[in-house]
Amino acid sequence: MDKITLVLMVITVALVLMAGTQAVQLAGLKEKITLGGTTSTGTIDTTGWTENEKMNYEMHGVIPARAGGGTGSSSSGMVGGC
């Protein structure tokens, strides 16, 4: 097998693994929000959020760590939302 084919296979496997990992993380985040932060209509309950947090959610989709019922620290190590 030549080197280009091998490199493309390794890159493809890495991308598939990263996509799978992100899918699992998103499913966990959706579950946390569904269990602890939605209203009866199915929307996210934003009572108690600051205006800045609401704007970040509406404009960028960034959900505050405390909205998931966690301790406020992110387990993913991600800083920011973009």
PDB file of C-alpha atoms in Angstrom:
ATOM      1  CA  MET A   1       0.000   0.000   0.000  1.00  0.00           C
ATOM      2  CA  ASP A   2       1.439   3.379  -0.853  1.00  0.00           C
ATOM      3  CA  LYS A   3       1.968   6.116   1.715  1.00  0.00           C
ATOM      4  CA  ILE A   4      -0.758   8.464   0.449  1.00  0.00           C
ATOM      5  CA  THR A   5      -3.465   5.822   0.801  1.00  0.00           C
ATOM      6  CA  LEU A   6      -2.272   4.943   4.291  1.00  0.00           C
ATOM      7  CA  VAL A   7      -2.207   8.593   5.384  1.00  0.00           C
ATOM      8  CA  LEU A   8      -5.718   9.179   4.005  1.00  0.00           C
ATOM      9  CA  MET A   9      -7.005   6.116   5.850  1.00  0.00           C
ATOM     10  CA  VAL A  10      -5.478   7.298   9.137  1.00  0.00           C
ATOM     11  CA  ILE A  11      -6.950  10.793   8.684  1.00  0.00           C
ATOM     12  CA  THR A  12     -10.368   9.329   7.855  1.00  0.00           C
ATOM     13  CA  VAL A  13     -10.357   7.114  10.949  1.00  0.00           C
ATOM     14  CA  ALA A  14      -9.297  10.055  13.137  1.00  0.00           C
ATOM     15  CA  LEU A  15     -12.101  12.247  11.756  1.00  0.00           C
ATOM     16  CA  VAL A  16     -14.707   9.525  12.281  1.00  0.00           C
ATOM     17  CA  LEU A  17     -13.554   9.016  15.884  1.00  0.00           C
ATOM     18  CA  MET A  18     -13.688  12.767  16.585  1.00  0.00           C
ATOM     19  CA  ALA A  19     -17.170  13.037  15.071  1.00  0.00           C
ATOM     20  CA  GLY A  20     -18.367  10.101  17.177  1.00  0.00           C
ATOM     21  CA  THR A  21     -16.927  11.618  20.340  1.00  0.00           C
ATOM     22  CA  GLN A  22     -18.616  14.940  19.668  1.00  0.00           C
ATOM     23  CA  ALA A  23     -21.934  13.218  18.972  1.00  0.00           C
ATOM     24  CA  VAL A  24     -21.779  11.489  22.353  1.00  0.00           C
ATOM     25  CA  GLN A  25     -20.868  14.770  24.084  1.00  0.00           C
ATOM     26  CA  LEU A  26     -23.751  16.615  22.419  1.00  0.00           C
ATOM     27  CA  ALA A  27     -26.191  13.879  23.376  1.00  0.00           C
ATOM     28  CA  GLY A  28     -25.045  14.175  26.994  1.00  0.00           C
ATOM     29  CA  LEU A  29     -25.425  17.953  26.917  1.00  0.00           C
ATOM     30  CA  LYS A  30     -28.921  17.720  25.446  1.00  0.00           C
ATOM     31  CA  GLU A  31     -29.876  15.217  28.146  1.00  0.00           C
ATOM     32  CA  LYS A  32     -28.588  17.495  30.919  1.00  0.00           C
ATOM     33  CA  ILE A  33     -30.527  20.428  29.529  1.00  0.00           C
ATOM     34  CA  THR A  34     -33.677  18.350  29.050  1.00  0.00           C
ATOM     35  CA  LEU A  35     -33.539  17.003  32.596  1.00  0.00           C
ATOM     36  CA  GLY A  36     -32.700  20.185  34.424  1.00  0.00           C
ATOM     37  CA  GLY A  37     -33.362  23.291  32.421  1.00  0.00           C
ATOM     38  CA  THR A  38     -36.456  23.188  30.247  1.00  0.00           C
ATOM     39  CA  THR A  39     -39.921  24.587  30.684  1.00  0.00           C
ATOM     40  CA  SER A  40     -43.156  22.698  30.090  1.00  0.00           C
ATOM     41  CA  THR A  41     -43.153  23.923  26.473  1.00  0.00           C
ATOM     42  CA  GLY A  42     -39.774  22.304  25.818  1.00  0.00           C
ATOM     43  CA  THR A  43     -37.785  25.520  25.601  1.00  0.00           C
ATOM     44  CA  ILE A  44     -34.748  26.214  27.753  1.00  0.00           C
ATOM     45  CA  ASP A  45     -35.605  27.976  30.996  1.00  0.00           C
ATOM     46  CA  THR A  46     -33.548  31.161  31.055  1.00  0.00           C
ATOM     47  CA  THR A  47     -34.898  32.592  34.316  1.00  0.00           C
ATOM     48  CA  GLY A  48     -31.995  33.604  36.500  1.00  0.00           C
ATOM     49  CA  TRP A  49     -29.650  34.087  33.528  1.00  0.00           C
ATOM     50  CA  THR A  50     -27.920  37.422  33.095  1.00  0.00           C
ATOM     51  CA  GLU A  51     -28.644  39.501  30.004  1.00  0.00           C
ATOM     52  CA  ASN A  52     -25.167  38.625  28.717  1.00  0.00           C
ATOM     53  CA  GLU A  53     -25.841  34.887  29.103  1.00  0.00           C
ATOM     54  CA  LYS A  54     -29.164  35.229  27.279  1.00  0.00           C
ATOM     55  CA  MET A  55     -27.498  37.152  24.446  1.00  0.00           C
ATOM     56  CA  ASN A  56     -24.720  34.569  24.153  1.00  0.00           C
ATOM     57  CA  TYR A  57     -27.317  31.803  23.971  1.00  0.00           C
ATOM     58  CA  GLU A  58     -29.493  33.579  21.408  1.00  0.00           C
ATOM     59  CA  MET A  59     -26.641  34.768  19.184  1.00  0.00           C
ATOM     60  CA  HIS A  60     -24.067  31.986  19.537  1.00  0.00           C
ATOM     61  CA  GLY A  61     -25.842  28.995  21.095  1.00  0.00           C
ATOM     62  CA  VAL A  62     -23.569  29.113  24.156  1.00  0.00           C
ATOM     63  CA  ILE A  63     -25.284  27.628  27.193  1.00  0.00           C
ATOM     64  CA  PRO A  64     -23.907  28.592  30.627  1.00  0.00           C
ATOM     65  CA  ALA A  65     -22.311  25.697  32.504  1.00  0.00           C
ATOM     66  CA  ARG A  66     -24.675  26.199  35.427  1.00  0.00           C
ATOM     67  CA  ALA A  67     -27.704  25.654  33.161  1.00  0.00           C
ATOM     68  CA  GLY A  68     -26.976  21.932  33.032  1.00  0.00           C
ATOM     69  CA  GLY A  69     -27.171  21.603  36.792  1.00  0.00           C
ATOM     70  CA  GLY A  70     -23.431  21.061  37.066  1.00  0.00           C
ATOM     71  CA  THR A  71     -20.970  22.612  39.451  1.00  0.00           C
ATOM     72  CA  GLY A  72     -20.137  25.417  37.062  1.00  0.00           C
ATOM     73  CA  SER A  73     -16.886  23.969  35.776  1.00  0.00           C
ATOM     74  CA  SER A  74     -16.690  22.449  32.350  1.00  0.00           C
ATOM     75  CA  SER A  75     -15.415  18.882  32.119  1.00  0.00           C
ATOM     76  CA  SER A  76     -14.449  19.312  28.475  1.00  0.00           C
ATOM     77  CA  GLY A  77     -11.863  21.993  29.198  1.00  0.00           C
ATOM     78  CA  MET A  78     -13.373  24.183  26.483  1.00  0.00           C
ATOM     79  CA  VAL A  79     -12.952  27.907  26.985  1.00  0.00           C
ATOM     80  CA  GLY A  80     -15.358  30.224  25.194  1.00  0.00           C
ATOM     81  CA  GLY A  81     -17.907  29.072  22.688  1.00  0.00           C
ATOM     82  CA  CYS A  82     -16.617  29.866  19.243  1.00  0.00           C
TER      83      CYS A  82
END
